[in-house]
XYZ file of C-alpha atoms in Angstrom:
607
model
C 44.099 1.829 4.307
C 42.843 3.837 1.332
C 44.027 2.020 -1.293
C 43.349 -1.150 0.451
C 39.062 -0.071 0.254
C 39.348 1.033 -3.376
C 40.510 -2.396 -4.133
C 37.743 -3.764 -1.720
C 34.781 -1.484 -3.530
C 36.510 -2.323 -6.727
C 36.134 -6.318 -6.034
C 32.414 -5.567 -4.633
C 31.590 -3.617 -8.054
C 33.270 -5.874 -9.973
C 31.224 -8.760 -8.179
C 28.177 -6.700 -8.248
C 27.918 -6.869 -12.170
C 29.099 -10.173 -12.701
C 25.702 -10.294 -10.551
C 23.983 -8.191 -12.788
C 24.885 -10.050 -15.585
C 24.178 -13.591 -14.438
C 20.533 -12.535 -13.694
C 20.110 -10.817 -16.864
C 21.112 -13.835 -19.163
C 19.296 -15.890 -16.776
C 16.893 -18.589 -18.236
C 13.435 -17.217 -17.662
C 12.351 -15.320 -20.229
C 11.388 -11.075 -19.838
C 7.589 -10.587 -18.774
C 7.978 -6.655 -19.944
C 9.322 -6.924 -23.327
C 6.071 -5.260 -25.287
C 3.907 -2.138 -24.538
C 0.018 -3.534 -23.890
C -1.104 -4.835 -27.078
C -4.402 -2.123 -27.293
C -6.017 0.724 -26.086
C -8.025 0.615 -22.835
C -12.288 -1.586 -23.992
C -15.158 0.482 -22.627
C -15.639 0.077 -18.923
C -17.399 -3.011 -17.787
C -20.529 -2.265 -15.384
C -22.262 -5.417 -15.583
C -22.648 -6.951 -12.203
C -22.438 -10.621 -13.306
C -19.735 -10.313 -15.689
C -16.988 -8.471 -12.719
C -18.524 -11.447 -10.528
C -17.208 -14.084 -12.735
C -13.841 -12.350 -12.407
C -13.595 -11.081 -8.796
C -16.374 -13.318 -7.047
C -15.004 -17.116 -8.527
C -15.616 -19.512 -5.639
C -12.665 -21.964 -4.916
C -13.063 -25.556 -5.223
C -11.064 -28.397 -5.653
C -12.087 -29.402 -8.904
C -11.256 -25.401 -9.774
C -7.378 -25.641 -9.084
C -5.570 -26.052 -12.606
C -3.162 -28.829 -12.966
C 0.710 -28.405 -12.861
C 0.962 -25.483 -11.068
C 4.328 -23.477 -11.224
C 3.046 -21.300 -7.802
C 0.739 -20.849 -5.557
C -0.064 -17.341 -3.922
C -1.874 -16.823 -0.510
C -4.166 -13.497 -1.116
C -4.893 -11.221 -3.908
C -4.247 -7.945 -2.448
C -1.511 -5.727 -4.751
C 1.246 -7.653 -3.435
C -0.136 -10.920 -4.548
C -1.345 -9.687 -7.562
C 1.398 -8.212 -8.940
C 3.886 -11.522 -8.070
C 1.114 -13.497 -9.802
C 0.585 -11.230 -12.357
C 4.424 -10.936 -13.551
C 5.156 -14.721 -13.194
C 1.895 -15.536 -15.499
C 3.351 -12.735 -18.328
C 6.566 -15.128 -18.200
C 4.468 -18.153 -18.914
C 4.042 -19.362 -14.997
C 0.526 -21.397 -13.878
C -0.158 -19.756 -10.864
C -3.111 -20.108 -8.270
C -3.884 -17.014 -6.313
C -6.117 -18.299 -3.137
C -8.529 -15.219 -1.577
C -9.687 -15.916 2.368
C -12.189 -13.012 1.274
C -15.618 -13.388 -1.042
C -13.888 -10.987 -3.606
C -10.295 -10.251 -5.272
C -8.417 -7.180 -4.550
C -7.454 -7.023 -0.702
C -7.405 -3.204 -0.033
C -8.035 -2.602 -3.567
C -11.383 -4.384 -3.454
C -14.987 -2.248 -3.258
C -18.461 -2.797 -1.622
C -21.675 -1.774 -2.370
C -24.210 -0.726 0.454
C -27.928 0.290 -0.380
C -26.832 1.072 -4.321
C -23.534 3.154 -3.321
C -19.777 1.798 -3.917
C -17.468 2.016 -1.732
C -13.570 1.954 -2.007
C -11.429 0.392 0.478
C -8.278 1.358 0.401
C -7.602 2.933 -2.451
C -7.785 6.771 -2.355
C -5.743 8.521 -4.599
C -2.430 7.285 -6.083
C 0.664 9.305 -6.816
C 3.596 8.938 -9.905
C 0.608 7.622 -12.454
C 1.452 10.459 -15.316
C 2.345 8.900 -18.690
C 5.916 7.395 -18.786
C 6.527 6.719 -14.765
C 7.824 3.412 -14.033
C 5.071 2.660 -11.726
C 2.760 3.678 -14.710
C 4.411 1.610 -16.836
C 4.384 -1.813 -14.721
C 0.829 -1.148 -13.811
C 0.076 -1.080 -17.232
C 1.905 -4.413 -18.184
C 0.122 -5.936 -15.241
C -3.358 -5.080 -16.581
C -2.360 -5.074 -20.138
C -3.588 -1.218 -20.266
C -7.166 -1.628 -19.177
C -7.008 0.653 -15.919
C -7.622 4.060 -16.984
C -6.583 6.971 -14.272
C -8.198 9.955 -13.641
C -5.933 12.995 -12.613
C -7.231 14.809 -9.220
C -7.560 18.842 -9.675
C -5.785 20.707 -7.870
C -5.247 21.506 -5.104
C -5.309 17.302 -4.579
C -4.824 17.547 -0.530
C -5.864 20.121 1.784
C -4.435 20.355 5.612
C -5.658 21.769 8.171
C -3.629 22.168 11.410
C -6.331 24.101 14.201
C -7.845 27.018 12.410
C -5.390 26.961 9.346
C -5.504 25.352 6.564
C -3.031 24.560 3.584
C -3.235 23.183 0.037
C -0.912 21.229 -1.962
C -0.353 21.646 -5.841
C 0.818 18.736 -8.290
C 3.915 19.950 -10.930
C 7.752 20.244 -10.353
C 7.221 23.515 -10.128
C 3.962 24.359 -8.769
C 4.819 22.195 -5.535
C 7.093 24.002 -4.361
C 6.003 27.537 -5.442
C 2.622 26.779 -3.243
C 4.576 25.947 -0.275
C 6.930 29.314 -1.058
C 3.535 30.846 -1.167
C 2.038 29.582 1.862
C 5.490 29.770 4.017
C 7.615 32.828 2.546
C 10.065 33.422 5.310
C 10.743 29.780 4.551
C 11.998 29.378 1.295
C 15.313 28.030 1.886
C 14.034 25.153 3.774
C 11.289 24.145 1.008
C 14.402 24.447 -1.514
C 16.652 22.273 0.639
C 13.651 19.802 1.418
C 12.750 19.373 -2.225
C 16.852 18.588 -2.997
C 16.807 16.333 -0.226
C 13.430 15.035 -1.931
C 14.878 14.578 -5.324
C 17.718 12.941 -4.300
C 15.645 10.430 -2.361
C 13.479 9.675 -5.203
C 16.776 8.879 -6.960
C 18.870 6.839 -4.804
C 15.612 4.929 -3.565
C 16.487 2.427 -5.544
C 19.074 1.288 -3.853
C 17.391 -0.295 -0.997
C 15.692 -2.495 -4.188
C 18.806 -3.493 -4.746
C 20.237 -4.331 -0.990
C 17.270 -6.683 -0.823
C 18.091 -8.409 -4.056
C 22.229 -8.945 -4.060
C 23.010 -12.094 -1.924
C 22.538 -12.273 1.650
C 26.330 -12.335 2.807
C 26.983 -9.225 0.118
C 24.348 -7.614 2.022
C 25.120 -8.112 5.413
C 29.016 -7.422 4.537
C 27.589 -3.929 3.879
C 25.255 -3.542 6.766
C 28.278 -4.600 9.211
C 31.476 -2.722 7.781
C 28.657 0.355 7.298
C 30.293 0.451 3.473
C 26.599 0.729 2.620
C 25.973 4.738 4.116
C 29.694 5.416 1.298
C 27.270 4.198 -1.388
C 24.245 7.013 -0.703
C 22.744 9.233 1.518
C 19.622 7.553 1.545
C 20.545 5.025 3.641
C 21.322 7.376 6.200
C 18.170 8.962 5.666
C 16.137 6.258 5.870
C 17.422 5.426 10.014
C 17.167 9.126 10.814
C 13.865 10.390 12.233
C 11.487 12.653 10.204
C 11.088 14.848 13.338
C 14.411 15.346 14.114
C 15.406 16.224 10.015
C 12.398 18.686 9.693
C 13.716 20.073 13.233
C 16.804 20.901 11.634
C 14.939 22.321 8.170
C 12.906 25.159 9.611
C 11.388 26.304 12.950
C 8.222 26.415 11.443
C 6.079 24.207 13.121
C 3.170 24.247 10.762
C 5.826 24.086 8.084
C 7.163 20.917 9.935
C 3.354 19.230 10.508
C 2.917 20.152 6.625
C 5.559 18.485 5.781
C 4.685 15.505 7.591
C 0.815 15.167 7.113
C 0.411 12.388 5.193
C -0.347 9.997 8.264
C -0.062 6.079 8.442
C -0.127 5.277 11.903
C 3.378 6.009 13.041
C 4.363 9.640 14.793
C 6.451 11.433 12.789
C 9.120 11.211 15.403
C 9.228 7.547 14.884
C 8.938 7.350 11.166
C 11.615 7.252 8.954
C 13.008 10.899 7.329
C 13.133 8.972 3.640
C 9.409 7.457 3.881
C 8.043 10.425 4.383
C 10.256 12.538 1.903
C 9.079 9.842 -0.399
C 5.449 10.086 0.087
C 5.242 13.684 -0.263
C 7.233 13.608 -3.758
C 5.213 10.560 -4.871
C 2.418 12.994 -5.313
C 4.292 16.136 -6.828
C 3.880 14.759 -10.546
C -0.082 14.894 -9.664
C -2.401 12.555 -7.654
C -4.798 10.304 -9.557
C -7.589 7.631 -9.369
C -8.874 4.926 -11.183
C -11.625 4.847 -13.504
C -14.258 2.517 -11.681
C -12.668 2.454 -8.765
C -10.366 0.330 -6.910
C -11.493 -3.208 -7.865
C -10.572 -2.300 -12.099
C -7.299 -3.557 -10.747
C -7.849 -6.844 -9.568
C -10.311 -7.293 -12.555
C -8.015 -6.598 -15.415
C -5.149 -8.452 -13.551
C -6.898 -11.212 -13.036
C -7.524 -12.578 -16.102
C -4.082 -12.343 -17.082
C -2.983 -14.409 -14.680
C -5.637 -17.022 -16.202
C -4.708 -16.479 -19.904
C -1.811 -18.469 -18.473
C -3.206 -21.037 -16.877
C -3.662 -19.809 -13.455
C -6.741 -18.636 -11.731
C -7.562 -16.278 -8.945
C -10.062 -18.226 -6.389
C -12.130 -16.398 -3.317
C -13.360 -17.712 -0.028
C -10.198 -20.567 -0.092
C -8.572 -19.412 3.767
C -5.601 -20.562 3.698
C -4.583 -22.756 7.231
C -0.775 -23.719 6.723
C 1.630 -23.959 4.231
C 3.010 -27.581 3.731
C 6.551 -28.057 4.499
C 8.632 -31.013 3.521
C 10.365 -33.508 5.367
C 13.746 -31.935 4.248
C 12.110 -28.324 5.052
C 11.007 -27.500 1.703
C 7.757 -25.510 1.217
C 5.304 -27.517 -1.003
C 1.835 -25.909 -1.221
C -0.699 -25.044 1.073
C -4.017 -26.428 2.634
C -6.966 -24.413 2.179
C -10.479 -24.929 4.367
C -13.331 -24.900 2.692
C -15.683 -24.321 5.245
C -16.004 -24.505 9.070
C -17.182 -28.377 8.336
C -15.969 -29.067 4.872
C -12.713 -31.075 4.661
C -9.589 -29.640 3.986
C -7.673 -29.378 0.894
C -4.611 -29.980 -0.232
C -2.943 -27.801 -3.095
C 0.472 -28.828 -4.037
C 3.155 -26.235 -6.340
C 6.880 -25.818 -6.225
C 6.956 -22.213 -5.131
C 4.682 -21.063 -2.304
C 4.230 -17.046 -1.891
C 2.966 -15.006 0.314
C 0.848 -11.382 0.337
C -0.577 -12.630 3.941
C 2.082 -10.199 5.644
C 5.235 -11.525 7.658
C 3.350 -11.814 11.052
C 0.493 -14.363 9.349
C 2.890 -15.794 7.377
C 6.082 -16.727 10.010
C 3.159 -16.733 12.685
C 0.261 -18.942 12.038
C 0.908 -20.407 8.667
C 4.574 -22.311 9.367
C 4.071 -25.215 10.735
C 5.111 -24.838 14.742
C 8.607 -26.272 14.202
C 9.579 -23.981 11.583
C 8.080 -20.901 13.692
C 11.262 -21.406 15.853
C 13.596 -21.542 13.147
C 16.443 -18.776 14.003
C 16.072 -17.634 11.000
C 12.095 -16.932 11.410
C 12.590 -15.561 14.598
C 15.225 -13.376 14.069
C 12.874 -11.349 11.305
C 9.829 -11.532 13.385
C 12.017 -9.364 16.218
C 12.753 -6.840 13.614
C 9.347 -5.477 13.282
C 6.087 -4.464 15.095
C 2.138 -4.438 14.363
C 1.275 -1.570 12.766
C -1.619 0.791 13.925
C -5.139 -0.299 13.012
C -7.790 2.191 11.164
C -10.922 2.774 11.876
C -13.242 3.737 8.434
C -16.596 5.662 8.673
C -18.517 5.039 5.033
C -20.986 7.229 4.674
C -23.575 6.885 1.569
C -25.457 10.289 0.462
C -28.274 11.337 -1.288
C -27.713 13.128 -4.439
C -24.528 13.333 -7.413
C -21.152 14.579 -7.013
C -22.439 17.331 -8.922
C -25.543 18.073 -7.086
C -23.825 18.075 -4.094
C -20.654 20.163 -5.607
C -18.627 17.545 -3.564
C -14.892 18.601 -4.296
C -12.229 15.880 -5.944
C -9.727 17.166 -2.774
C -8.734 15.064 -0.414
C -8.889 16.953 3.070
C -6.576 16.026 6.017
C -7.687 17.475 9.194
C -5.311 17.803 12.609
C -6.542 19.887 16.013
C -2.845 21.429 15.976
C 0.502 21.336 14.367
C 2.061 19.093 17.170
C 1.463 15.736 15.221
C 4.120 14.078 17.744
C 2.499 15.316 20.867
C -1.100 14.586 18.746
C -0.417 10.980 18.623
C 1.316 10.169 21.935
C -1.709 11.622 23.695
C -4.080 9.428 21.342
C -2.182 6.222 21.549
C -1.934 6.814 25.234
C -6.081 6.961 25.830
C -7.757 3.970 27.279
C -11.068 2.743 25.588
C -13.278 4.489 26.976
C -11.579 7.965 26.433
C -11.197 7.411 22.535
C -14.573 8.957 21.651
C -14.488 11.912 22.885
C -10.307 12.835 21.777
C -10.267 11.511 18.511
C -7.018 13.134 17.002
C -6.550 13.489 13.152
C -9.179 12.537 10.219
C -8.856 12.247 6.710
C -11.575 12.547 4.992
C -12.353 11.766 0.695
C -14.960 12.077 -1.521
C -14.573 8.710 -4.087
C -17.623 9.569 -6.218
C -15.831 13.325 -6.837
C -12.653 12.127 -8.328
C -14.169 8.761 -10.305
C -16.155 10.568 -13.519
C -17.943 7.073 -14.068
C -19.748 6.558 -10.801
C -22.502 8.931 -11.638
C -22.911 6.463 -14.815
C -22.784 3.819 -12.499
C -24.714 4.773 -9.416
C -27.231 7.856 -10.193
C -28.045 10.138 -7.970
C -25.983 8.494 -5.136
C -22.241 9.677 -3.756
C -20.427 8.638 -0.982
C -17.978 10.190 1.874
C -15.247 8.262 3.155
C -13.591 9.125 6.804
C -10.554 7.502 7.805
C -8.269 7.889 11.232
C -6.042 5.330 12.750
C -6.923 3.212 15.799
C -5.068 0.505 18.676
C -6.497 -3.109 18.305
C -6.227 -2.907 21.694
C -9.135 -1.065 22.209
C -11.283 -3.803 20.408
C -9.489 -6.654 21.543
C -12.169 -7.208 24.149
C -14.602 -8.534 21.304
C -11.874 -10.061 18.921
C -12.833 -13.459 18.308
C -16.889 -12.935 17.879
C -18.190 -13.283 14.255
C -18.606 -10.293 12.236
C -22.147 -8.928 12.671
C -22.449 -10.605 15.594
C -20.153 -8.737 17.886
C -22.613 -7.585 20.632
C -24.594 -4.417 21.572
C -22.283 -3.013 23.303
C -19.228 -3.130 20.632
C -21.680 -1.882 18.319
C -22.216 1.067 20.608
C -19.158 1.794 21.287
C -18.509 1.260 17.076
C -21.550 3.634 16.751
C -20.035 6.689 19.100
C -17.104 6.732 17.173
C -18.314 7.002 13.890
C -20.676 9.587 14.905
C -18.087 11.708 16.207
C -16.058 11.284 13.102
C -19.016 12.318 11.242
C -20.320 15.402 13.241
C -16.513 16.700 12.283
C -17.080 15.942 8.679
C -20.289 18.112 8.806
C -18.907 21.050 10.280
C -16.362 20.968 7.484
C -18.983 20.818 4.629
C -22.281 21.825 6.568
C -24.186 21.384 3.550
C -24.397 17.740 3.356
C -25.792 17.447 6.823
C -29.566 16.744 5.159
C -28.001 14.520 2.439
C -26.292 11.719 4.722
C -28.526 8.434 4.079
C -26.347 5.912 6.058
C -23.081 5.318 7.247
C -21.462 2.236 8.044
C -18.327 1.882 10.146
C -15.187 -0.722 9.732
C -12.943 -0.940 13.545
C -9.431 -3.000 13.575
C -11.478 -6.035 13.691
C -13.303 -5.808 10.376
C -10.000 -5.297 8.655
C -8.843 -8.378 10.477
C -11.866 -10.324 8.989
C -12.109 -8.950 6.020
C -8.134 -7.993 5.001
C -6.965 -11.001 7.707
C -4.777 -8.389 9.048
C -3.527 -9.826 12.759
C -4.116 -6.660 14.516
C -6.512 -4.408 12.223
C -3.229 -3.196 9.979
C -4.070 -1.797 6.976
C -0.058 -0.942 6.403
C 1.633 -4.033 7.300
C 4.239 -4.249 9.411
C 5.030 -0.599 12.041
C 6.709 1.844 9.461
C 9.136 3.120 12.243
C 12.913 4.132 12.065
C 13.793 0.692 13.111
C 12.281 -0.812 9.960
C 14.289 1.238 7.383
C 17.418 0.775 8.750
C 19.986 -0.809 6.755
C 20.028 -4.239 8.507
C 16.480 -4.994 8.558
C 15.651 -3.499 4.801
C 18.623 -6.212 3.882
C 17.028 -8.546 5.869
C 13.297 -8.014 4.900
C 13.539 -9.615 1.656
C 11.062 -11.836 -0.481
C 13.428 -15.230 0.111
C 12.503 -16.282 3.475
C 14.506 -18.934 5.882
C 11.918 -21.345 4.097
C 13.062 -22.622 1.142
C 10.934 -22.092 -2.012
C 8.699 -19.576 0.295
C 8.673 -16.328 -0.947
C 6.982 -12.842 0.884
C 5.533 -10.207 -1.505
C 3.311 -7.340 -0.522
C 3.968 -4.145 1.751
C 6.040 -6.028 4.197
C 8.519 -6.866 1.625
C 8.886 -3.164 0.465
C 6.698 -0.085 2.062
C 2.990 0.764 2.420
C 0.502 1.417 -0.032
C -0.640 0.616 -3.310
C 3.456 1.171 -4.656
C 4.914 -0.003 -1.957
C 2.795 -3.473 -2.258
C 3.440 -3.269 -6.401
C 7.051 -2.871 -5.230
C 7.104 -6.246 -3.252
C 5.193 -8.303 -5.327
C 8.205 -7.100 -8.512
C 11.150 -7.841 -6.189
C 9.379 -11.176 -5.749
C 9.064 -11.898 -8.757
C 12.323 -10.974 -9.160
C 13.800 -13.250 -6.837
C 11.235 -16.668 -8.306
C 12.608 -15.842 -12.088
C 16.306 -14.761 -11.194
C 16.181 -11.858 -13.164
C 16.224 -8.038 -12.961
C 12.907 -6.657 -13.551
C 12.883 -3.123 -12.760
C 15.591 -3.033 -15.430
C 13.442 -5.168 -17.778
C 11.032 -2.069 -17.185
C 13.676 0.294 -17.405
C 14.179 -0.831 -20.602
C 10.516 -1.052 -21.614
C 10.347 2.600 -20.166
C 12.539 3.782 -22.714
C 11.307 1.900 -25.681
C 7.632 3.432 -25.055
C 9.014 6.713 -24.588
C 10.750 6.795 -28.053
C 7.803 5.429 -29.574
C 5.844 8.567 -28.301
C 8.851 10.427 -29.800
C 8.373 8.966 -33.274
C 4.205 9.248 -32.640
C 4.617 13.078 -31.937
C 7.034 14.112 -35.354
């Protein structure tokens, strides 16, 4: 029996780099073959000049000839699929249902104060990383990142609170600090943590090897004999921290870093994951969250693409033999439609839009379509409170930190309770709140907006207890959504002030975003800001095979958080293993490889 699986992981390997090889001496050419060209050009502030690059209208007469792709949204996923194709000499059209570029990574300004979306602080951005090093190629080394001081997150469970360090070393020693009795779990959850960050790699790669390979592993189970992490990934965070320590702040600590799912339900390896992906340090980007869609942009039209706003897409056009062939965008509510034609058609609109609404109906019954739709779940919406104040970061000593706040360390009996309240009870039992200071952590906005800041507060929310006005136009919801709107916010903000009391006089507005903005604004179905539910169920083996960028359609490709895992990496993550999958060819090794080259270089630099 033995010796007849060494002979069957010996033909697998063996297969597995004839693979490997095929892909690397494929045709296309590699997009990350040179560091950026130059250093970082001053920051743009002019208004009219980040218009002409975030703001460009679509039109027919707008859509470049001969296209090589077309993408459907401009958030990270999109982006960074459009982005790598156009550095290996693709034309490719990136079509934004929004008035801006960016997605989540897109800001507004309210009464002469910017606000981020979605991006709060970013982890693994120190000199070197490989997600430093493909954001870089992607803007050509424009984005400049500020590092957060420490501590970067502060948590506080009831009464107590708890603050998190950045450094290999520091990490942990804060936790030792904080929990002393508990040192032997903090060592065995930073091994576990390393070896994660590792092997995570691996489920890259079980998207990328061929279908049957992968499903011959998912069904023998050959694929928990390669790594751990595959077991990790279908085990439940609660149930691993359980068997860590008995610590039950310990165990909330560990699990803080909320995105909609109860730790309980969330997979042990996400969360490992997001916790390490800020030990290196937590960071932010110089001008805030739109720099990245502005210096990728342009790239992409360097090439001969372009990146085009308020162009909703309505379908993607299908052949007669089943072939995806472009899409048809609407103009306006009584403008015609139009027709944009390219051999590849890709996707950032998530897999629920995308299999959902955007297939033509025959297709949306395709087995194949249906059978990846059953795999995964809505995520939980968010609800945002933006709240514009009077005065500088400096003025008002605002702090970089980024503060999560809980009423107790039972996060799993927390968010049962809270997803369990009708409407009408959510004001009053709001549950956690994470609240973030943009204009702290961002040295220019004080250059950029004088004697203004800003407060962001952020907790997660049902669509289901806004579905009563889904449907109405934005701004014209009704009194009594904005009421109910209003009484949330409020609350949200009354808890902010108690935490920093002094600000209570400086609050000039606030503005509140419910599920439904981020469905009109982000076109998420249900208010998502994640994607798809980040639940056990999602990371197990046979649906991380199956969640790929190929879809049942041919020449339709998925890129974005549903793809890979939420956030601003996870999203980068999808769009490279699409673009992986469109040019045949290995990228994260191509970036490996680029990884190393820079790193020498620094060596040579430094003698």
């Amino acid at each position: 029996m033995w010796a007849t699986l060494l002979l069957l992981l010996l033909a697998l390997g063996t297969l597995a780099l004839g693979l490997v090889a095929h892909r690397l001496l494929a045709p296309a050419g590699n997009p990350f073959a040179r560091p950026p060209p130059g250093p970082p050009r001053p920051l743009v502030t002019d208004t009219r000049a980040r218009d002409k690059v975030l703001k460009r209208g679509f039109s027919a007469q707008r859509v470049p000839a001969q296209l090589d792709a077309v993408v459907i949204g401009s958030g990270m996923g999109g982006l960074a699929a459009a982005g790598t194709l156009a550095k290996a000499g693709k034309r490719v059209l990136v079509l934004e249902q929004h008035d801006q570029a960016g997605g989540c990574c897109h800001t507004f300004q309210e009464r002469g104060i910017e606000f981020d979306v979605g991006i709060h602080y970013v982890g693994q951005m120190h000199e070197g990383s490989m997600l430093r090093v493909a954001l870089d190629q992607l803007t050509e080394g424009q984005l400049c990142w500020q590092r957060l001081p420490d501590p970067y997150d502060e948590v506080s469970l009831g009464p107590r609170r708890y603050q998190l360090r950045a450094g290999k070393v520091a990490f942990a020693t804060a936790l030792e600090e904080q929990f002393p009795a508990e040192k032997a779990a903090i060592k065995e959850f930073m091994r576990l943590s390393k070896m994660a960050s590792r092997h995570v790699a691996l489920l890259a790669v079980l998207k990328m090897v061929p279908r049957w390979l992968a499903a011959f592993l998912v069904r023998t189970s050959l694929v928990y004999w390669i790594s751990p992490v595959f077991r990790m990934a279908a085990t439940s965070h609660s149930e691993a921290v359980a068997r860590l320590t008995g610590d039950r702040d310990l165990r909330a600590l560990l699990s803080y870093l909320f995105y909609g799912t109860a730790p309980q339900d969330s997979s042990f390896m996400v969360n490992v994951l997001m916790v390490h992906h800020y030990q290196r340090g937590a960071w932010y980007p110089r001008g805030g969250g739109s720099e990245i869609a502005f210096h990728i942009a342009p790239l992409i039209e360097r090439a001969g693409g372009a990146v085009l706003v308020r162009a909703p897409v309505t379908r993607i056009l299908v052949s007669s033999a089943g072939t995806a062939v472009g899409v048809v965008v609407q103009k306006g509510p009584s403008e015609e439609e139009v027709e944009v034609f390219a051999p590849l058609v890709i996707s950032d609109a998530g897999v629920f839009n995308t299999f959902s609404k955007l297939l033509p109906p025959p297709l949306r019954s395709h087995p194949g379509v249906r059978s990846r739709l059953a795999m995964v779940r809505h995520g939980m919406g968010s609800f945002l409170v933006f709240v514009g104040l009077r005065g500088s970061a400096a003025e008002l000593a605002l702090p970089a930190t980024n503060f999560w706040i809980y009423p107790h360390n039972d996060l799993d009996g927390m968010m049962t309770h809270y997803a369990s309240l009708s409407r009408d009870d959510v004001p009053d039992n709001l549950a956690m709140m994470f609240i973030t200071f943009p204009a702290a952590k961002d040295p220019t906005y004080e250059q950029r907006h004088p004697g203004r800041s800003c407060m962001t507060i952020l907790t997660m929310a049902r669509y289901e207890w806004f579905e009563e006005w889904a449907g109405t136009r934005t701004k014209h919801r009704g009194p009594d959504y904005q009421q109910y709107k209003l009484a949330i916010a409020q609350r949200l903000l009354e808890r902010a002030l108690q935490r920093f009391p002094h600000l209570r006089d400086k609050v000039e507005f606030m503005e509140a975003a419910s599920p439904l903005t981020n469905q009109h604004y982000l076109a998420a179905p249900r208010g998502e800001m994640y994607g798809t539910e980040h639940d056990v169920a999602r990371f197990s083996p046979a649906v991380v095979a199956a969640m790929r960028a190929e879809t049942p359609v041919k020449n339709l490709y998925l890129t974005g958080q549903d793809v890979f895992s939420c956030g601003l990496a996870g999203a980068l993550h999808g769009g490279l293993l699409c673009a992986s999958a469109v040019l045949g060819r290995l990228l994260y090794l191509d970036l490996l490889l680029l990884k190393k080259k820079i790193k020498r270089r620094r060596g040579r630099q430094a003698l």
